[in-house]
XYZ file of C-alpha atoms in Angstrom:
509
model
C -22.618 41.928 24.961
C -25.779 42.436 27.012
C -27.446 39.590 28.884
C -30.530 39.842 26.654
C -28.418 38.588 23.736
C -27.871 35.091 25.224
C -28.358 32.595 22.424
C -28.399 35.344 19.777
C -25.173 35.315 17.770
C -25.985 38.049 15.257
C -23.678 40.559 16.918
C -20.700 38.114 16.707
C -20.928 37.312 13.005
C -17.760 39.228 12.158
C -15.766 37.052 14.554
C -17.532 33.915 13.312
C -16.576 34.823 9.743
C -12.949 35.078 10.839
C -13.127 31.494 12.090
C -14.770 30.500 8.776
C -11.700 31.875 7.017
C -9.196 30.201 9.344
C -10.803 26.789 9.018
C -11.062 27.118 5.228
C -7.317 27.837 5.103
C -6.641 24.869 7.341
C -8.734 22.660 5.038
C -6.750 23.861 2.036
C -3.309 23.240 3.554
C -4.059 20.067 5.474
C -3.584 21.630 8.916
C -5.422 20.009 11.801
C -7.170 22.291 14.301
C -7.783 21.686 17.990
C -10.741 24.018 18.454
C -11.080 25.452 21.972
C -14.712 26.155 22.859
C -14.221 28.154 26.058
C -11.222 29.482 27.976
C -10.650 29.927 31.692
C -10.303 33.709 31.562
C -13.999 34.222 30.852
C -14.790 32.795 34.293
C -11.754 33.936 36.239
C -11.217 36.958 38.470
C -7.434 36.597 38.748
C -5.910 34.592 35.855
C -6.364 36.254 32.427
C -9.405 37.734 34.131
C -12.449 38.480 31.936
C -15.220 37.826 34.465
C -15.855 41.550 34.917
C -16.934 41.747 31.242
C -18.772 38.428 31.096
C -22.518 38.730 30.297
C -23.196 35.781 32.619
C -22.000 38.016 35.491
C -24.946 39.368 37.508
C -23.147 42.720 37.657
C -23.671 42.936 33.886
C -27.316 41.874 33.996
C -26.626 38.155 33.903
C -27.752 35.437 36.297
C -24.500 34.174 37.889
C -23.195 35.714 41.103
C -19.927 33.756 41.043
C -17.925 32.234 38.152
C -18.094 28.679 39.495
C -21.913 28.693 39.214
C -21.495 28.295 35.461
C -20.887 24.562 35.976
C -24.117 23.865 37.867
C -26.724 26.516 36.980
C -29.460 24.938 34.783
C -29.788 28.021 32.573
C -26.025 28.164 31.998
C -25.991 24.482 31.055
C -28.885 24.973 28.619
C -27.256 28.009 27.007
C -23.931 26.264 26.514
C -25.631 23.277 24.892
C -27.338 25.698 22.487
C -23.921 27.122 21.775
C -22.563 23.640 21.045
C -25.398 23.065 18.555
C -24.473 26.255 16.723
C -20.746 25.393 16.650
C -21.328 21.906 15.284
C -23.844 23.132 12.713
C -21.617 25.921 11.408
C -18.111 24.417 11.595
C -18.448 20.682 12.187
C -18.173 19.859 8.464
C -14.586 21.134 8.221
C -12.171 18.196 7.745
C -9.444 20.273 9.372
C -11.053 20.038 12.806
C -9.219 17.345 14.737
C -11.068 17.682 18.023
C -13.246 19.852 20.222
C -11.449 21.108 23.349
C -14.274 21.885 25.757
C -12.136 24.041 28.076
C -8.671 25.480 28.024
C -7.162 25.151 31.521
C -10.482 24.910 33.292
C -8.828 24.620 36.716
C -7.859 28.316 36.494
C -11.485 29.391 36.778
C -12.353 31.112 40.054
C -13.817 28.744 42.635
C -12.717 25.654 40.722
C -13.808 22.354 42.268
C -13.176 18.963 40.699
C -16.534 17.268 41.268
C -18.906 19.804 39.633
C -16.437 20.360 36.801
C -16.299 16.610 36.157
C -20.113 16.412 36.108
C -20.240 19.351 33.677
C -17.744 17.598 31.378
C -19.768 14.409 31.537
C -22.944 16.254 30.534
C -21.367 18.299 27.767
C -19.215 15.561 26.248
C -22.216 13.217 26.090
C -24.379 15.938 24.543
C -21.695 16.947 22.044
C -21.193 13.347 20.992
C -24.939 12.976 20.390
C -25.260 16.020 18.111
C -22.005 15.778 16.116
C -22.660 13.701 12.985
C -18.964 13.830 12.111
C -17.831 12.110 15.311
C -14.992 14.461 16.176
C -12.739 13.617 19.089
C -13.489 15.399 22.385
C -11.017 16.542 25.009
C -10.319 19.325 27.528
C -7.287 20.702 29.357
C -5.832 21.717 32.714
C -2.775 23.747 33.649
C -1.733 21.146 36.254
C -0.459 17.797 34.983
C -2.068 15.929 37.904
C -5.602 17.092 37.075
C -8.236 15.716 36.665
C -8.589 11.898 36.858
C -12.386 12.019 37.154
C -12.579 13.946 33.878
C -10.052 11.888 31.919
C -11.935 8.677 32.757
C -15.242 9.893 31.334
C -16.532 7.700 28.479
C -16.755 10.495 25.886
C -13.345 12.055 26.564
C -11.133 10.597 23.839
C -7.589 11.663 24.715
C -5.693 13.420 27.476
C -3.535 16.521 27.191
C -0.793 18.115 29.282
C 0.379 21.721 29.546
C 3.824 22.439 30.987
C 6.110 25.465 31.122
C 9.455 26.598 32.536
C 11.181 23.245 32.838
C 14.934 22.953 32.476
C 15.015 19.929 30.174
C 12.168 19.878 27.647
C 13.020 16.459 26.225
C 13.191 14.546 29.500
C 10.115 16.271 30.890
C 8.049 15.552 27.789
C 8.860 11.849 27.867
C 8.045 11.700 31.572
C 4.699 13.510 31.370
C 3.471 11.731 28.246
C 4.473 8.412 29.782
C 2.641 9.226 33.004
C -0.598 10.116 31.174
C -0.465 7.143 28.817
C 0.133 4.701 31.684
C -2.538 6.222 33.925
C -5.425 6.378 31.436
C -4.580 3.977 28.614
C -5.604 6.387 25.878
C -3.741 8.659 23.448
C -2.121 11.755 24.938
C 0.023 14.675 23.905
C 1.307 17.974 25.238
C -0.902 20.697 23.804
C 1.038 23.572 25.393
C 4.705 23.660 26.306
C 7.603 26.042 26.550
C 8.961 28.737 28.789
C 7.169 31.865 29.891
C 7.419 34.687 27.391
C 9.698 36.804 29.584
C 12.202 33.924 29.703
C 11.952 33.145 25.995
C 14.155 36.163 25.260
C 17.121 34.088 26.473
C 16.494 31.497 23.754
C 16.269 33.230 20.391
C 17.367 30.089 18.504
C 14.435 28.095 19.878
C 16.377 25.410 21.725
C 13.393 24.586 23.947
C 11.158 24.380 20.863
C 13.634 22.263 18.908
C 14.258 19.815 21.741
C 10.576 19.509 22.516
C 9.610 18.811 18.907
C 12.256 16.153 18.358
C 11.639 14.535 21.730
C 7.976 14.371 20.729
C 8.839 11.726 18.147
C 10.093 9.418 20.873
C 7.611 10.055 23.651
C 4.494 7.923 24.238
C 2.496 10.926 23.041
C 0.415 10.891 19.872
C 1.895 14.127 18.480
C 4.703 16.584 18.909
C 4.054 19.207 21.609
C 2.565 22.544 20.637
C 3.950 26.001 21.434
C 1.616 28.737 22.641
C 3.918 31.565 21.567
C 3.531 31.351 17.775
C 2.783 35.064 17.192
C 5.122 36.732 19.699
C 8.041 34.294 19.803
C 8.116 31.810 16.894
C 7.293 34.300 14.144
C 9.493 37.233 15.315
C 12.486 34.912 15.746
C 11.969 32.980 12.514
C 11.652 29.608 14.244
C 9.178 27.811 11.986
C 12.106 26.128 10.215
C 12.255 23.706 13.149
C 8.921 22.280 12.034
C 10.148 22.015 8.447
C 13.250 20.031 9.357
C 11.216 17.548 11.365
C 8.600 17.187 8.624
C 11.226 16.533 5.927
C 12.843 13.899 8.118
C 9.507 12.130 8.601
C 9.096 12.026 4.824
C 11.996 9.553 4.835
C 10.262 7.131 7.232
C 7.779 4.524 6.072
C 5.778 4.038 9.244
C 3.812 6.377 11.510
C 6.551 7.128 14.024
C 4.041 8.101 16.684
C 2.664 4.565 16.678
C 6.082 2.927 17.028
C 7.421 1.156 20.097
C 10.453 2.309 22.114
C 13.799 0.711 21.275
C 16.535 0.295 23.860
C 19.439 2.461 22.710
C 22.375 3.882 24.642
C 24.857 6.573 23.652
C 28.509 6.702 24.678
C 31.352 9.127 24.021
C 34.540 10.361 25.647
C 33.025 13.581 26.980
C 31.247 14.397 30.194
C 27.644 15.440 30.479
C 25.268 16.624 33.108
C 22.206 14.726 34.223
C 19.404 17.296 34.434
C 16.183 16.392 36.234
C 13.377 18.863 35.561
C 10.436 19.533 37.831
C 6.988 18.822 36.393
C 4.385 19.624 39.060
C 3.222 23.177 39.740
C 1.648 24.677 42.838
C -0.170 22.097 44.936
C 1.313 19.140 43.084
C 2.054 16.315 45.523
C 4.345 13.624 44.096
C 3.966 10.047 45.286
C 7.731 9.505 45.303
C 10.648 11.745 46.313
C 13.497 9.270 45.724
C 15.763 9.339 42.667
C 18.243 6.613 41.679
C 21.391 7.400 39.662
C 22.674 4.211 38.028
C 26.315 3.311 37.251
C 25.791 3.825 33.496
C 24.763 7.462 34.026
C 21.046 6.909 33.568
C 18.524 7.887 36.203
C 15.321 6.389 37.564
C 13.191 9.438 38.238
C 9.644 9.645 39.674
C 7.082 10.393 36.996
C 6.139 13.537 38.915
C 8.711 15.921 40.379
C 7.422 18.830 42.452
C 8.616 22.326 41.609
C 7.819 23.645 45.097
C 9.660 22.662 48.259
C 7.595 23.900 51.179
C 9.087 25.358 54.335
C 8.365 24.562 57.964
C 5.776 27.251 58.816
C 3.523 28.158 55.871
C 1.678 25.760 53.515
C 2.904 22.792 55.558
C 0.000 20.667 54.264
C 1.915 20.618 50.970
C 5.252 19.726 52.547
C 6.825 16.394 51.644
C 9.881 14.453 52.803
C 13.279 15.762 51.607
C 14.261 14.759 48.078
C 16.767 11.902 48.108
C 19.230 11.150 45.286
C 20.688 7.643 45.656
C 24.063 7.199 43.917
C 24.610 3.583 42.861
C 27.735 4.217 40.824
C 30.383 6.905 40.545
C 29.409 10.125 42.310
C 28.923 13.302 40.255
C 31.587 15.966 40.524
C 29.009 18.539 41.603
C 25.331 18.645 42.507
C 23.203 21.724 41.966
C 19.705 23.131 42.346
C 18.193 25.495 39.757
C 16.296 28.071 41.823
C 13.514 30.029 40.126
C 11.661 31.906 42.866
C 11.032 32.125 46.599
C 8.095 33.212 48.744
C 8.047 36.691 50.204
C 8.683 35.202 53.644
C 11.883 33.617 52.382
C 13.266 30.085 52.355
C 16.421 28.240 53.383
C 17.922 25.755 50.917
C 19.697 22.872 52.624
C 21.783 20.153 50.924
C 23.063 17.120 52.822
C 25.503 14.456 51.572
C 25.528 11.105 53.370
C 23.758 12.726 56.300
C 26.178 15.634 56.649
C 24.987 19.180 56.005
C 27.141 20.750 53.259
C 25.051 23.826 52.397
C 22.554 26.026 54.212
C 21.669 29.141 52.217
C 19.000 31.697 53.059
C 17.109 32.979 50.025
C 14.935 36.054 49.757
C 12.899 37.365 46.845
C 14.988 39.549 44.549
C 18.320 38.291 45.859
C 18.961 36.037 42.851
C 18.075 35.791 39.160
C 15.557 33.151 38.035
C 17.383 29.986 37.000
C 20.309 30.544 39.368
C 22.326 27.360 39.945
C 23.329 26.762 43.555
C 25.815 23.881 43.582
C 28.114 21.970 45.915
C 31.081 19.660 45.348
C 30.373 15.966 45.858
C 33.139 13.839 47.434
C 34.166 10.535 45.864
C 32.260 7.582 47.211
C 29.163 9.569 48.149
C 25.963 7.518 48.180
C 23.118 9.841 49.171
C 22.255 13.505 48.468
C 19.251 15.109 50.173
C 17.586 18.439 49.415
C 15.328 20.271 51.839
C 13.887 23.690 52.666
C 14.162 24.536 56.360
C 12.932 28.115 55.992
C 9.524 29.640 56.568
C 7.846 29.306 53.180
C 8.093 27.854 49.681
C 11.030 27.604 47.313
C 10.413 27.031 43.597
C 12.861 24.826 41.710
C 13.078 24.187 37.952
C 15.537 21.321 38.100
C 18.426 19.458 39.645
C 21.846 19.109 38.001
C 24.377 16.321 38.525
C 27.561 17.408 36.758
C 30.028 15.026 35.141
C 27.977 11.890 35.762
C 27.349 10.660 32.232
C 28.663 10.836 28.696
C 27.973 14.064 26.835
C 25.507 12.470 24.426
C 22.221 10.698 25.057
C 19.878 8.876 22.687
C 16.161 8.221 22.242
C 14.708 5.693 19.820
C 11.573 4.017 18.515
C 10.996 1.199 16.025
C 8.098 0.022 13.913
C 7.304 -1.466 10.482
C 10.964 -2.065 9.646
C 12.249 1.391 10.597
C 14.282 2.337 13.644
C 14.382 6.101 14.305
C 16.936 7.612 16.678
C 17.687 11.082 18.031
C 21.156 11.649 19.514
C 21.569 14.810 21.583
C 24.218 16.698 23.507
C 22.582 16.283 26.899
C 23.978 19.635 28.074
C 22.252 21.543 25.242
C 18.975 22.254 27.034
C 17.090 25.416 27.857
C 18.845 25.478 31.237
C 22.167 25.156 29.433
C 21.345 28.087 27.170
C 20.413 30.308 30.120
C 23.604 29.371 31.977
C 25.762 30.214 28.948
C 26.603 26.692 27.753
C 28.378 26.767 24.382
C 28.030 23.425 22.564
C 31.084 21.890 20.942
C 31.173 19.122 18.322
C 30.858 15.564 19.605
C 33.070 13.454 17.368
C 33.259 10.050 19.073
C 29.683 9.142 19.932
C 28.482 5.563 19.457
C 25.096 3.904 19.815
C 24.308 0.471 21.212
C 20.976 -1.201 20.466
C 19.983 -3.935 22.916
C 16.782 -5.166 21.256
C 17.213 -4.460 17.544
C 16.418 -7.064 14.888
C 19.654 -8.479 13.478
C 20.327 -7.651 9.846
C 21.614 -5.114 7.361
C 20.268 -1.576 7.687
C 20.229 1.401 5.346
C 21.084 4.275 7.678
C 20.184 7.885 6.866
C 21.791 10.523 9.133
C 19.943 13.841 9.392
C 21.049 17.358 10.332
C 18.144 18.383 12.559
C 18.973 22.099 12.506
C 19.512 22.527 8.765
C 16.895 19.976 7.813
C 19.084 18.100 5.299
C 20.660 14.628 5.064
C 24.247 14.253 6.268
C 25.139 10.860 4.804
C 23.770 7.416 4.003
C 25.401 4.057 4.685
C 24.612 0.358 4.913
C 25.517 -1.242 8.243
C 25.061 -4.698 9.761
C 23.591 -4.519 13.273
C 22.553 -7.004 15.899
C 21.727 -6.666 19.602
C 24.736 -5.455 21.531
C 26.711 -4.070 18.581
C 27.791 -0.431 18.356
C 27.013 2.081 15.618
C 29.353 5.029 15.071
C 27.602 8.410 14.997
C 28.944 11.038 12.574
C 30.386 14.149 14.241
C 27.576 16.488 15.239
C 26.890 19.766 16.989
C 23.931 19.882 19.410
C 22.000 16.884 18.047
C 21.512 14.579 15.072
C 18.846 12.091 13.954
C 18.944 8.819 12.049
C 16.549 6.495 10.283
C 17.653 2.867 10.165
C 15.729 0.774 7.630
C 16.000 -2.991 7.799
C 16.775 -4.413 4.349
C 14.197 -7.102 3.635
C 15.168 -9.811 3.222
C 18.565 -9.138 4.889
C 21.424 -10.094 2.549
C 23.896 -12.709 3.715
C 26.577 -11.246 5.945
C 29.839 -11.127 3.992
């Protein structure tokens, strides 16, 4: 594409026709499309780099010397607005288009700076709103969950999105990130990319991370289930689309839009032991406000909304160093405490774990000396009250999560309620992506019970659902009130339920 062809789309009509076809299919089958208008690679020299082939590049006869000039150069702004006019005119009429995504992971462009990028988004979102007669939603995306407040608060940005990868516990991370975004900006949000990197996906052929993320999406503050990037090279080759089918069939049995429901307080108990897994959520440069975790007597945890994946050492990148992570134990101590180590800087790192002020582990780590996802664990004595994690080496250490073994029951539950329905997902808390990688083999849980603390008293028609086969297990009518327990049928890995309040509730016999 030569520079002289700016604004002339004749040479791209074959590709445009392909998008015509895709959107027509989406219209026919009722599939909503989040249409990305520009991706970071086109203006990046190091991440999915395409700058060398970009016609805007002065080396190719264009008028930009550096990628970041795209956000401020008057001619570039004018040309992109012309492009927006063409896109709206050609494809805006398709009912399948849910929203325009101005950028995909804009922070990965070379020379990224928040202020000019925010101004660019303000200009383009206002212009796009003015020319789109169909009033589509407008959004954008970043690869870092902390970015970019100045963009998300713009008047013509309609919802926020989060991308996250390589976390140990998809369900817990999703609820945390969606909750953080919803609380911070007061607008709809959802995770538009999630999963593990493709090289790690080979450890999870059954799609545990996909399954857990989709089902957790029903119970997060997000407006939709999270979306996987790896549809063509992971979902399709491994036959994993059935996970979407099971979830869809279950939703057919609910009367209200589950995504608009409110959380319900539900707790799971059983005779087994489970691990509390705390996943990291912030990538490189992420600076959490809090580094203290509280483990409560009932096995639940109060975790900061943002957990850094990188623990910086004492010599390099010290501007990103934070206080040691502190795990406060209010109840019974876990049997063991572990750190899931993913990577280390070339200069090496030293993992240090202290219990009640006493050093119990100091381990030097070098690149290539361990496999990604290695669990480094220590025994925890009875009565322990404080666990601290630090890196006393030269450079960074990347962590995917922290594991507290034997602290809680084997099952955990998530729930929402709305318009007469209560929907619950009960999961073996050990059956996570980290569990799969470490060789965890799930066994049936036969004695799980649920307690609802804020449910409306009355008789409920309860439908239990096999989330993996996508079929009902059984139906029953049960009387429930706050504080009562509901027996869960035996299950392997996880199970879901829809509780429908009978209206009016019959007299209790």
